[in-house]
Amino acid sequence: MSGLGLNAQAASRAIANAGLTPDKIDGLLTAYSFTEPYFMLGSVLAEYLGISPTYSSSIVAGGASPTVMLHHAAQAVNSGAAKYVLVCAGENRATGISRDDAVSALAAVGHPYFEAPYGLGIPSLYALVAKAYMAKYGTTREQMAAVAVNTRNHALLHPNAHMKKPITADDVLGSKVISDPLHMLDCCLISDAGGAFIVTTPELAEELPCEPVWLAGIGEAHTHEHLTSAPSLTEFGAAQSGQLAYSMAGLGPQDMNLAMLYDCFTIVPIIEMEELGLAPRGEGGAMFASGDAAVGGRLPVNTHGGMLSHAHAGAVGGLMAIIEAVRQLRGNADKRQVTGAEAAIVHGEGGVLSSHCTAILTKQKR
């Protein structure tokens, strides 16, 4: 399927799941695409879907785009700019472009003058962060490997996950080195995938036949674009965006029943877990290694398998985290269901830990 086709399929399913028809959609937010040749992707998607929204935009905040789109959609319905905002993303990144083209496209993340000319790619930039974080906080390669194993175990419980083969920590540590200390199995997938959800007001949601999930709090923080300009290699914006979300929701880290954390590389959810207060500094890796982040553990993380094992196609990876949180809070996660799930924290990050957005979703209206 094309990227637009994946968007359309996900959008149609989300609209139907909400009990709506396409003519009711008056807001549309989408992200970006490396596989589609369109400049105004939001307008093209509206044209493709046959809808005429009065509120529409394409958001480009890297992997943080889906949670940022959730934020903007909430602002749109609260302000009256739209009643029903469709948020979607989709790309055929595995089959729509070659590996060389994918690498070339992703090179845009590096600074065009001070990073890209020296051959720095995304894995190398995240490897710099990993090395610095390991040196400062004592995170180990074994703990990072446990992140990959945890997400793979969850993906095995998901009927639509990209990866279906069990792995061990030794498999991760023994896989091909990509950029030290990151090995092949420390790196996210390249998939064909699409996802979508609908945002509306509490009043309109209560009129729909589906069970709503409530956005209790959300916050953003944007600290840099290029890693050479980052304020730090070990302190990022998740702490700030998380605090904004906690404050709005009137909840804290101790109230979360599950966490959906952006996991483009195994070091990233460890950093996010610690910055979001879900684990003390230097102890996030131990949570994964101990089993506390598994379904049935103290705080299950990425119960669908994350971008390391479920799917990752540009902005879609982070959007899948929101979808999984909704399914968990609705009690529709089947074998991977977290017992008593009442509150979920979702965190997206874009660039190289550059743009951050944290959302807190709850089962009950607050």
Coordinates of N, CA and C in Angstrom, one line a residue, residues 7 58 102 107 133 137 154 162 204 348:
N7 N -2.7 5.8 5.4 CA -3.4 6.9 6.1 C -4.9 6.7 6.0
S58 N -0.2 20.2 8.7 CA 0.8 19.1 8.8 C 1.8 19.5 9.8
A102 N 16.4 5.8 2.2 CA 15.9 6.1 3.5 C 17.1 6.7 4.3
A107 N 19.3 11.7 6.8 CA 20.4 12.5 7.0 C 20.0 14.0 7.2
Y133 N 25.4 9.1 28.5 CA 24.5 8.7 29.6 C 25.1 7.6 30.4
Y137 N 25.6 8.1 34.4 CA 24.6 7.5 35.3 C 24.8 6.0 35.5
H154 N 6.6 -8.2 24.4 CA 5.3 -7.6 24.3 C 4.8 -7.8 22.8
H162 N 5.3 -6.3 13.8 CA 6.2 -6.6 12.8 C 7.1 -7.8 13.1
L204 N -19.2 16.2 23.3 CA -19.5 15.4 22.1 C -19.1 14.0 22.2
G348 N 6.5 11.3 23.5 CA 7.1 11.3 22.1 C 8.2 12.2 22.1

